[in-house]
Coordinates of C-alpha atoms in Angstrom, one line a residue:
M1 CA 80.4 83.9 74.5
R2 CA 78.8 80.7 75.5
R3 CA 78.0 79.8 79.1
G4 CA 77.2 76.3 80.4
E5 CA 78.4 73.2 82.0
L6 CA 81.7 71.8 80.9
D7 CA 81.4 68.7 78.7
L8 CA 84.6 66.8 79.6
I9 CA 83.8 63.9 77.3
G10 CA 82.8 65.6 74.0
G11 CA 83.2 69.4 74.5
P12 CA 85.3 71.5 72.0
L13 CA 89.1 71.6 72.4
Q14 CA 89.6 74.8 70.4
G15 CA 89.6 78.5 71.2
M16 CA 89.9 80.4 74.5
R17 CA 87.9 78.7 77.2
L18 CA 87.5 79.6 80.8
V19 CA 86.6 76.7 83.2
E20 CA 85.2 77.7 86.6
A21 CA 85.6 74.9 89.1
S22 CA 84.4 75.3 92.7
A23 CA 86.2 73.4 95.5
G24 CA 85.5 69.7 95.3
T25 CA 84.3 69.6 91.7
G26 CA 87.3 67.9 90.3
K27 CA 89.4 70.7 88.8
T28 CA 92.6 68.7 88.6
Y29 CA 90.7 65.7 87.4
A30 CA 89.3 67.8 84.6
V31 CA 92.7 69.2 83.6
C32 CA 94.0 65.6 83.4
L33 CA 91.1 64.4 81.3
L34 CA 91.5 67.4 79.0
Y35 CA 95.2 66.6 78.6
L36 CA 94.3 63.0 77.8
R37 CA 91.8 64.1 75.1
L38 CA 94.2 66.6 73.6
L39 CA 96.7 63.7 73.1
L40 CA 94.1 61.4 71.6
E41 CA 92.1 63.8 69.6
R42 CA 94.4 66.6 68.5
G43 CA 97.4 64.5 67.5
L44 CA 99.7 66.4 69.8
D45 CA 102.6 65.0 71.8
V46 CA 103.4 65.8 75.4
S47 CA 105.9 68.5 74.5
Q48 CA 103.2 70.5 72.6
I49 CA 100.7 70.8 75.4
L50 CA 101.8 73.6 77.8
V51 CA 100.5 73.2 81.3
V52 CA 101.2 76.1 83.8
S53 CA 100.4 76.5 87.5
F54 CA 101.7 79.0 90.0
T55 CA 103.6 77.2 92.7
N56 CA 106.3 74.5 92.7
A57 CA 104.1 72.2 94.8
A58 CA 101.0 72.6 92.6
T59 CA 103.1 72.0 89.5
A60 CA 104.7 68.9 90.9
E61 CA 101.3 67.5 91.9
L62 CA 99.8 68.3 88.6
R63 CA 102.7 66.6 86.8
E64 CA 102.2 63.4 88.8
R65 CA 98.4 63.4 88.4
I66 CA 98.7 63.8 84.6
R67 CA 101.2 61.0 84.4
A68 CA 99.0 58.8 86.5
R69 CA 96.0 59.6 84.3
L70 CA 97.9 58.6 81.2
T71 CA 99.4 55.4 82.6
G72 CA 96.0 54.4 84.0
A73 CA 94.2 55.1 80.7
L74 CA 96.9 53.0 78.9
H75 CA 96.4 50.1 81.2
R76 CA 92.6 50.2 81.0
L77 CA 92.7 50.5 77.2
G78 CA 94.2 47.0 77.3
N79 CA 91.6 45.8 79.7
R80 CA 88.1 47.1 78.8
D81 CA 86.6 45.5 81.9
E82 CA 88.7 47.7 84.2
A83 CA 87.7 50.8 82.2
E84 CA 84.2 50.3 83.6
Q85 CA 85.6 51.3 87.0
D86 CA 86.6 54.8 85.6
P87 CA 83.3 56.4 84.6
A88 CA 84.9 59.3 82.7
L89 CA 87.2 57.0 80.7
R90 CA 84.4 54.5 80.2
D91 CA 82.2 57.3 78.6
L92 CA 85.2 58.6 76.6
L93 CA 86.0 55.2 75.2
A94 CA 82.3 54.6 74.4
R95 CA 82.3 57.9 72.4
Y96 CA 85.5 56.8 70.5
A97 CA 83.9 53.4 69.8
S98 CA 80.8 55.1 68.3
E99 CA 83.1 57.2 66.1
G100 CA 84.9 54.1 64.9
R101 CA 88.3 55.1 66.4
D102 CA 91.1 52.6 66.2
F103 CA 91.9 51.5 69.8
D104 CA 95.3 50.0 68.8
A105 CA 96.2 53.5 67.5
L106 CA 95.0 55.1 70.7
R107 CA 97.1 52.7 72.8
N108 CA 100.2 53.6 70.7
V109 CA 99.6 57.3 71.3
L110 CA 99.3 56.8 75.0
A111 CA 102.3 54.4 75.1
L112 CA 104.5 57.0 73.4
A113 CA 103.1 59.8 75.7
V114 CA 104.0 57.8 78.8
A115 CA 107.4 56.8 77.5
D116 CA 108.1 60.4 76.5
F117 CA 106.6 62.1 79.5
D118 CA 109.8 63.5 80.8
R119 CA 109.6 65.9 77.8
S120 CA 106.2 67.2 78.9
A121 CA 105.9 71.0 79.1
I122 CA 104.5 71.4 82.6
Y123 CA 105.9 74.4 84.4
T124 CA 105.4 77.1 87.0
I125 CA 104.8 80.5 85.4
H126 CA 108.3 81.6 86.1
G127 CA 109.7 78.3 84.9
F128 CA 107.9 78.8 81.6
C129 CA 109.2 82.3 81.2
K130 CA 112.8 81.1 81.9
R131 CA 112.5 78.4 79.3
V132 CA 111.3 80.8 76.7
L133 CA 114.0 83.4 77.4
D134 CA 116.7 80.7 77.4
D135 CA 115.5 79.2 74.1
E136 CA 114.9 82.5 72.3
P137 CA 117.9 84.7 73.2
F138 CA 118.1 86.4 69.8
V139 CA 114.4 87.2 69.6
T140 CA 114.3 88.5 73.2
G141 CA 117.6 90.4 72.9
L142 CA 118.9 89.4 76.3
P143 CA 122.5 88.5 77.2
L144 CA 123.3 84.8 76.5
V145 CA 124.5 84.3 80.1
L146 CA 122.4 85.5 83.0
E147 CA 122.4 84.5 86.7
L148 CA 119.0 83.8 88.2
V149 CA 118.9 85.2 91.8
T150 CA 116.2 84.4 94.3
D151 CA 116.6 87.5 96.3
D152 CA 117.4 90.9 94.6
A153 CA 117.0 93.0 97.8
E154 CA 120.6 94.1 97.8
I155 CA 120.3 95.5 94.3
R156 CA 117.0 97.2 95.1
D157 CA 118.4 98.8 98.2
S158 CA 121.5 100.1 96.4
V159 CA 119.4 101.7 93.7
L160 CA 117.0 103.1 96.3
A161 CA 119.9 104.7 98.2
D162 CA 121.3 106.3 95.0
L163 CA 118.0 107.8 94.1
Y164 CA 117.5 109.0 97.7
R165 CA 120.9 110.7 97.8
A166 CA 120.3 112.3 94.4
W167 CA 117.0 113.7 95.4
L168 CA 118.4 115.2 98.7
A169 CA 121.2 116.8 96.7
R170 CA 118.6 118.5 94.4
H171 CA 116.1 119.4 97.1
P172 CA 118.0 120.2 100.4
P173 CA 115.5 119.7 103.1
D174 CA 114.6 122.2 105.8
A175 CA 114.3 121.1 109.4
A176 CA 110.8 119.8 109.1
M177 CA 111.5 117.7 106.0
A178 CA 114.8 116.5 107.3
A179 CA 113.1 115.2 110.5
R180 CA 110.7 113.1 108.3
L181 CA 113.3 112.0 105.8
W182 CA 115.9 111.0 108.4
D183 CA 113.5 108.9 110.4
P184 CA 114.8 105.3 110.4
S185 CA 111.6 104.0 108.9
T186 CA 111.7 106.3 105.8
L187 CA 114.0 104.2 103.6
K188 CA 112.1 101.0 104.6
R189 CA 108.8 102.6 103.6
L190 CA 110.3 103.8 100.3
G191 CA 111.7 100.4 99.7
R192 CA 108.3 98.7 100.2
E193 CA 106.8 101.1 97.7
L194 CA 109.5 100.4 95.2
Q195 CA 109.1 96.6 95.7
R196 CA 105.4 96.9 95.3
R197 CA 105.8 98.8 92.0
L198 CA 108.3 96.2 90.7
A199 CA 105.7 93.5 91.4
K200 CA 102.8 95.4 89.8
P201 CA 104.4 97.3 86.9
L202 CA 101.1 97.5 84.9
A203 CA 99.1 99.1 87.7
K204 CA 97.9 102.6 87.0
L205 CA 99.5 105.2 89.2
V206 CA 97.3 108.0 90.4
W207 CA 99.0 110.8 92.2
P208 CA 97.4 113.7 94.2
E209 CA 97.0 116.9 92.3
K210 CA 100.0 119.0 92.7
A211 CA 99.0 122.1 94.7
A212 CA 100.5 125.5 94.1
P213 CA 103.8 126.0 96.1
A214 CA 103.1 127.1 99.6
A215 CA 104.1 130.7 100.6
P216 CA 107.5 130.7 102.3
L217 CA 107.6 131.5 106.0
S218 CA 107.7 135.2 106.6
A219 CA 109.1 137.4 109.3
N220 CA 105.5 138.1 110.5
D221 CA 104.9 134.4 110.9
D222 CA 107.9 134.1 113.3
V223 CA 106.9 137.3 115.1
S224 CA 103.4 135.8 115.9
F225 CA 105.1 132.6 116.9
Q226 CA 107.5 134.4 119.3
E227 CA 104.7 136.4 120.9
A228 CA 102.5 133.3 121.3
R229 CA 105.5 131.3 122.7
A230 CA 106.3 134.1 125.3
L231 CA 102.7 134.3 126.4
W232 CA 102.5 130.5 126.8
L233 CA 105.7 130.2 128.8
Q234 CA 104.6 133.0 131.1
E235 CA 100.8 132.5 131.4
R236 CA 100.2 128.8 130.6
A237 CA 98.2 128.1 133.8
T238 CA 96.0 131.2 133.2
I239 CA 95.3 130.2 129.6
V240 CA 94.4 126.6 130.5
G241 CA 92.3 127.9 133.4
I242 CA 90.2 130.2 131.1
L243 CA 89.5 127.3 128.7
K244 CA 88.5 124.9 131.5
A245 CA 86.3 127.6 133.2
G246 CA 84.4 128.1 129.9
R247 CA 83.8 124.4 129.3
A248 CA 80.1 124.7 130.1
Q249 CA 79.7 127.3 127.3
L250 CA 81.4 125.0 124.7
N251 CA 80.7 121.6 123.1
G252 CA 81.2 119.2 126.0
N253 CA 82.1 116.3 123.6
I254 CA 85.1 118.3 122.2
F255 CA 86.2 120.3 125.2
T256 CA 86.8 117.8 128.0
D257 CA 89.4 118.1 130.7
K258 CA 91.5 115.4 128.9
T259 CA 91.4 117.1 125.5
I260 CA 92.3 120.5 127.1
E261 CA 95.2 118.9 129.0
D262 CA 96.3 117.0 125.9
G263 CA 96.2 120.3 123.9
A264 CA 98.3 122.0 126.5
S265 CA 100.9 119.3 126.4
Q266 CA 101.0 119.6 122.6
W267 CA 101.6 123.3 122.8
D268 CA 104.4 122.6 125.2
E269 CA 106.0 120.5 122.5
V270 CA 105.5 123.1 119.8
F271 CA 107.2 125.8 121.9
T272 CA 110.3 123.7 122.5
A273 CA 111.3 125.2 119.2
G274 CA 112.8 128.6 119.4
H275 CA 111.5 129.7 115.9
I276 CA 108.6 128.5 113.8
A277 CA 110.9 127.2 111.1
E278 CA 112.4 124.8 113.7
V279 CA 109.1 123.1 114.4
N280 CA 109.4 119.7 112.7
R281 CA 106.3 117.9 113.8
F282 CA 102.8 118.6 112.6
D283 CA 100.7 115.7 113.9
W284 CA 99.0 117.8 116.5
N285 CA 95.3 116.8 117.0
R286 CA 94.4 118.8 120.1
I287 CA 96.0 122.3 119.7
D288 CA 92.9 123.5 118.0
R289 CA 91.1 123.6 121.4
Y290 CA 93.1 126.8 122.0
R291 CA 92.2 128.5 118.7
R292 CA 89.7 131.3 119.1
S293 CA 88.0 130.3 115.8
C294 CA 87.4 126.8 117.2
Q295 CA 85.9 128.0 120.5
K296 CA 82.3 128.5 119.3
P297 CA 79.9 128.8 122.2
K298 CA 76.8 126.7 122.3
Q299 CA 73.4 128.3 121.4
R300 CA 72.4 131.0 123.8
Q301 CA 75.8 130.9 125.6
A302 CA 78.3 133.7 125.9
P303 CA 81.9 133.4 124.5
I304 CA 84.5 132.2 126.9
G305 CA 87.0 134.6 128.5
E306 CA 89.3 136.6 126.3
H307 CA 93.1 136.1 126.0
R308 CA 95.5 137.2 123.4
F309 CA 97.0 133.7 123.1
F310 CA 93.8 132.3 121.6
D311 CA 94.0 134.8 118.7
L312 CA 97.7 134.1 118.2
A313 CA 97.0 130.3 118.3
D314 CA 94.8 130.8 115.2
I315 CA 97.7 132.4 113.3
V316 CA 100.4 129.9 114.5
A317 CA 98.2 126.8 113.9
A318 CA 97.4 128.0 110.3
V319 CA 101.1 128.4 109.6
L320 CA 101.8 125.0 111.0
A321 CA 99.1 123.5 108.8
R322 CA 100.5 125.2 105.7
R323 CA 104.0 123.8 106.6
A324 CA 102.5 120.3 107.1
D325 CA 101.0 120.5 103.6
E326 CA 104.4 121.6 102.2
V327 CA 106.2 118.8 103.9
E328 CA 103.6 116.3 102.6
A329 CA 104.0 117.6 99.1
S330 CA 107.8 117.2 99.3
W331 CA 107.3 113.6 100.5
F332 CA 105.0 112.8 97.6
R333 CA 107.6 114.3 95.1
L334 CA 110.2 112.0 96.6
L335 CA 107.9 109.0 96.5
E336 CA 107.0 109.7 92.9
L337 CA 110.6 109.7 91.9
I338 CA 111.2 106.4 93.6
V339 CA 108.1 104.7 92.2
E340 CA 108.3 106.2 88.7
D341 CA 112.1 106.0 88.1
G342 CA 113.1 103.2 90.5
P343 CA 111.9 100.1 88.6
E344 CA 113.8 101.0 85.4
A345 CA 116.9 101.9 87.5
V346 CA 116.7 98.5 89.3
R347 CA 116.5 96.6 86.0
A348 CA 119.4 98.6 84.5
A349 CA 121.5 97.7 87.5
K350 CA 120.6 94.0 87.1
Q351 CA 121.4 94.0 83.4
T352 CA 124.8 95.6 84.2
Q353 CA 125.4 92.8 86.7
R354 CA 123.9 90.2 84.4
V355 CA 121.5 88.9 86.9
M356 CA 117.7 88.4 86.9
S357 CA 115.0 87.7 89.5
F358 CA 111.9 85.6 89.1
D359 CA 109.8 88.7 88.6
D360 CA 112.2 89.9 86.0
L361 CA 111.6 86.7 84.0
L362 CA 107.9 87.5 83.8
H363 CA 108.5 91.2 83.1
Q364 CA 110.9 90.5 80.3
L365 CA 108.7 88.0 78.5
H366 CA 105.6 90.1 78.9
G367 CA 107.5 93.1 77.5
K368 CA 108.8 91.2 74.5
L369 CA 105.4 89.7 73.6
N370 CA 103.5 93.0 73.9
A371 CA 106.0 95.3 72.2
S372 CA 104.8 97.1 69.1
D373 CA 107.2 95.6 66.7
A374 CA 107.6 92.6 64.4
G375 CA 109.7 90.8 67.1
A376 CA 106.6 90.4 69.3
T377 CA 104.6 88.9 66.5
T378 CA 107.5 86.5 65.6
L379 CA 107.9 85.4 69.2
A380 CA 104.2 84.8 69.8
G381 CA 104.0 82.8 66.5
S382 CA 107.0 80.7 67.5
L383 CA 105.6 79.9 70.9
R384 CA 102.1 79.1 69.5
A385 CA 103.7 76.7 67.0
R386 CA 105.7 75.0 69.7
Y387 CA 102.7 74.9 72.1
P388 CA 99.5 74.8 70.1
V389 CA 97.5 74.3 73.4
A390 CA 98.0 75.8 76.9
L391 CA 96.2 74.7 80.1
V392 CA 96.6 77.3 82.9
D393 CA 95.7 75.9 86.3
E394 CA 94.7 78.0 89.3
F395 CA 93.9 80.9 87.0
Q396 CA 92.2 82.9 89.7
D397 CA 95.7 83.6 91.2
T398 CA 97.0 85.2 88.0
D399 CA 98.1 88.8 87.6
P400 CA 97.9 91.2 84.7
Q401 CA 101.5 90.4 83.4
Q402 CA 100.8 86.6 83.5
Y403 CA 97.6 86.9 81.7
G404 CA 99.2 89.3 79.2
V405 CA 101.8 86.7 78.3
F406 CA 99.2 84.0 77.4
K407 CA 96.8 86.5 75.7
A408 CA 99.6 87.7 73.5
I409 CA 100.5 84.1 72.5
Y410 CA 97.0 82.8 71.9
Q411 CA 94.8 85.8 71.0
T412 CA 95.2 85.1 67.2
G413 CA 95.2 81.3 67.2
G414 CA 95.8 78.1 69.1
S415 CA 93.8 76.9 72.1
L416 CA 93.9 78.3 75.6
F417 CA 92.1 76.7 78.6
L418 CA 92.0 78.9 81.8
V419 CA 90.9 76.8 84.8
G420 CA 90.2 78.2 88.2
D421 CA 87.7 79.3 90.9
P422 CA 87.5 83.1 91.6
K423 CA 86.0 82.3 95.0
Q424 CA 89.3 80.8 96.0
A425 CA 91.5 83.7 95.0
I426 CA 93.7 83.9 98.1
Y427 CA 97.0 85.1 96.7
R428 CA 96.6 88.9 96.8
F429 CA 99.9 89.1 98.6
R430 CA 101.4 87.6 95.4
N431 CA 99.7 90.3 93.3
A432 CA 96.8 88.1 92.1
D433 CA 94.1 90.3 90.6
L434 CA 90.5 89.1 90.3
N435 CA 89.9 91.9 87.7
V436 CA 92.2 89.9 85.4
Y437 CA 90.0 86.9 85.9
F438 CA 86.8 88.8 85.1
A439 CA 88.4 90.4 82.0
A440 CA 89.3 86.9 80.7
S441 CA 85.8 85.7 81.3
R442 CA 84.5 88.5 79.1
E443 CA 87.1 87.7 76.4
A444 CA 86.7 83.9 76.3
Q445 CA 84.7 82.2 73.7
A446 CA 83.1 80.1 76.4
V447 CA 82.8 80.1 80.2
E448 CA 82.1 76.6 81.4
T449 CA 81.5 75.3 84.9
L450 CA 82.1 72.1 86.8
T451 CA 78.9 71.7 88.8
H452 CA 79.2 68.2 90.4
N453 CA 80.9 68.2 93.8
Q454 CA 82.7 65.0 94.5
R455 CA 83.7 65.9 98.1
S456 CA 80.7 66.9 100.1
S457 CA 77.4 65.4 101.3
K458 CA 74.1 66.2 99.7
D459 CA 72.8 67.9 102.8
Y460 CA 75.8 70.2 102.9
L461 CA 75.5 71.1 99.2
D462 CA 71.8 71.7 99.6
A463 CA 72.6 74.1 102.5
L464 CA 75.2 75.9 100.4
N465 CA 72.9 76.3 97.5
A466 CA 70.2 77.7 99.7
L467 CA 72.5 80.1 101.5
F468 CA 74.3 81.6 98.5
G469 CA 71.4 81.2 96.1
R470 CA 69.3 83.7 98.0
N471 CA 71.6 86.6 97.1
R472 CA 73.1 87.0 93.6
A473 CA 75.7 89.4 94.9
A474 CA 76.6 87.4 98.0
F475 CA 80.4 87.9 97.4
G476 CA 80.0 91.7 96.9
L477 CA 81.2 91.7 93.3
E478 CA 78.8 91.7 90.3
D479 CA 81.1 89.4 88.2
L480 CA 81.6 86.9 91.1
Q481 CA 78.6 84.5 91.0
Y482 CA 77.8 81.4 92.9
H483 CA 76.9 78.4 90.7
P484 CA 74.6 75.8 92.3
L485 CA 76.3 72.5 93.0
E486 CA 75.0 69.0 92.5
L487 CA 76.1 65.8 94.2
G488 CA 78.8 64.0 92.2
Q489 CA 79.1 60.2 91.5
K490 CA 82.0 59.8 93.9
R491 CA 80.8 58.6 97.3
R492 CA 82.6 59.5 100.5
P493 CA 81.4 58.5 104.0
P494 CA 80.1 61.6 105.8
F495 CA 81.8 63.0 108.9
S496 CA 79.7 63.1 112.0
D497 CA 80.0 65.0 115.2
S498 CA 79.6 62.5 118.0
A499 CA 79.0 65.2 120.6
T500 CA 75.7 66.5 119.4
S501 CA 73.4 66.4 116.5
R502 CA 74.0 69.2 114.0
A503 CA 72.9 70.5 110.7
A504 CA 75.2 70.0 107.8
L505 CA 76.1 73.7 107.7
Q506 CA 76.6 75.8 110.8
C507 CA 76.5 79.6 110.7
W508 CA 78.1 81.7 113.4
S509 CA 77.3 85.4 113.8
L510 CA 80.1 87.7 114.5
T511 CA 78.4 90.9 115.6
T512 CA 79.3 93.1 118.6
A513 CA 76.9 92.5 121.4
A514 CA 76.8 96.1 122.5
E515 CA 75.7 97.8 119.3
G516 CA 75.0 95.0 116.8
A517 CA 77.5 96.5 114.4
P518 CA 79.7 94.4 112.2
P519 CA 83.1 93.7 113.7
T520 CA 86.3 95.1 112.2
L521 CA 88.4 92.8 110.1
Q522 CA 90.9 92.3 112.9
Q523 CA 88.1 91.5 115.3
A524 CA 86.5 89.0 112.9
R525 CA 89.8 87.2 112.4
L526 CA 90.4 87.0 116.2
W527 CA 86.8 85.9 117.1
S528 CA 86.7 83.3 114.3
A529 CA 89.9 81.7 115.5
Q530 CA 88.7 81.7 119.1
A531 CA 85.3 80.3 118.2
T532 CA 86.9 77.6 116.0
A533 CA 89.4 76.6 118.8
A534 CA 86.6 76.5 121.4
D535 CA 84.5 74.3 119.1
R536 CA 87.3 71.9 118.4
K537 CA 88.0 71.6 122.1
S538 CA 84.4 70.9 123.1
T539 CA 83.6 68.4 120.3
R540 CA 85.2 65.4 118.8
L541 CA 85.0 64.8 115.0
N542 CA 84.8 61.1 114.0
S543 CA 84.5 59.5 110.7
S544 CA 81.7 57.1 110.3
H545 CA 84.2 54.4 109.2
T546 CA 87.7 53.4 110.2

C-alpha cells in the first residue's frame, strides 16, 4: 500500500484508492476533478462513472458541482486564456499538451458529457441500491413490484407483538417477571433493540454466558421470609434503633442516618408482599445495611447489638438476589429471541406485503452480492461492467453493509475511489462505523491525502499543526492520524475580532474547579455551549472586508 499526497493532475486512476481530505482541503473540488479526468482519460461516459454520497442534500450538491466543473472546463477549453484563471485546469491542460492530446477531441468528449449529463450515475447509497434492484430483478430474485415505504414502524411493531405473545405463551411469567414484562416501557425497549439490530445486521452479537437455572423457591425460603416479616412489622423501631446505636462501631461512610432510614423504607416495601414469591422488585440498594454479614465492626470495635432480624435479613436478601438473577436471565432470553429472530420475521412480513424500506434496499443488495453462489459473481460482474469506476464521497460515514456492497463489486477489478475524512465522522446515529474506514485503508492500494487547506489562515494552520502534531494519538485511536496542513493557493480575507486581539487558535479548558477532574460528557456539552454563547455575546466578529 502506498501512502502520500494525492496527485490530482497526474495520479493513477486505477485500483482501489482511499483519499483522506481534512476540512477545507477541497474534497468536493477533488471529486469533481477526478470525474473530469475519468471522462477525458479513461474514455468513459457519464453513465459509467458511479458517484455515491450519503444524503439527498450532499448528492444534489455534488451533482451540481460536477456539472459546473464540466461546463466550466468545456468553456475554458475554447478560451485558453480563461483556463489560466483555474490553476488545476491550467496544469491539467499543460500535461495534456505535453502528451500531444487532441484538444478538439477533448472538447467533443466534454460537450457530449454536458449534453448527456442527465444520464449521469450520481446517487445516494439507497438510490443506487434501488436502481440495481429495479434493473436486475431476475438476478436478485425479488418480486417485480415492490412498494418503497419510508416508515416501516407499523410492520416492526406488529412482528414484535407476535414474538412477544409467543414467548409469553411458552414461558408463563411469575409475579416478578410479569411486573417487568408488563411495564409500559418494555415493548418500547424491545422495539428499540429490534430496530438497532435491523440497522446493524452484520454486528457481532455477544450474549452473557447462560448461568445454571436458579433453584426454585422452597418452603424454607418462605418460612424465613414470614418470620422476618413478622419481626419487622412488630419490632421495626427496635431494629432500626439497634443499628443507629451501633453506628460508631461500623463504617461511618456506609452506615449513616440516611442510609439506615433508606434501608428501613426499602424493607417496608419488601414486606408489603405477603409471601416471598410475590416480591416483584429487586432494585434494593440499602437493605444490606440490615444484614448481619454486612455489619462488620471497625478494627478494635465490638459487634453491634444482636437481633434475630439481622440473621434473617441475610437469608431473605440472598433469596431476593437469586430471584433477581433469575428474572434478569429470563429477560435476556426474551431479548435474545427478539434480536435473533426478529429481523428475519420483519423481512418475511414485508415480503408478504410486497413492501421494502430504505434499509431493506441496502440489506438485499449486500446479501445478493455477498452470497456464496454464482449469482453473486454474475451480479458483481454486471455492475462492474456498467460502472467501471465508482467515487464514494463522505466515506467516513459508511457502515459495514455499504462498504460490503462496493467491496464485492470492485475487489476483483474496476476502480474504486473512497473519499472522506475520519476526523469528521459524525453520523454514528446512522450506524456509521469508523472501523470500516480503517479496514478500507488497510485494503486499499493507496492511501492519499489532500494537504493544502483553502479555507483557513496560515496562523491558524500553524497553530493546528503545533497542537495536534505534538501527540500522535491525539484522537485516541491508533489508526486515526492528524496530517499536517499547508496553506492553499486560494486566498480568503481573514476574520478578525474587533473586541480584542487574539491568537488564531483559542483553547478553552473544561475542568472542574473543585477537583481538577475532567468533566462528564454531559457537563462538557453544557459548558461548551454556555462558553460559546457567552463569547458570542461579548464579542463581535467582523470580516476585514465588506
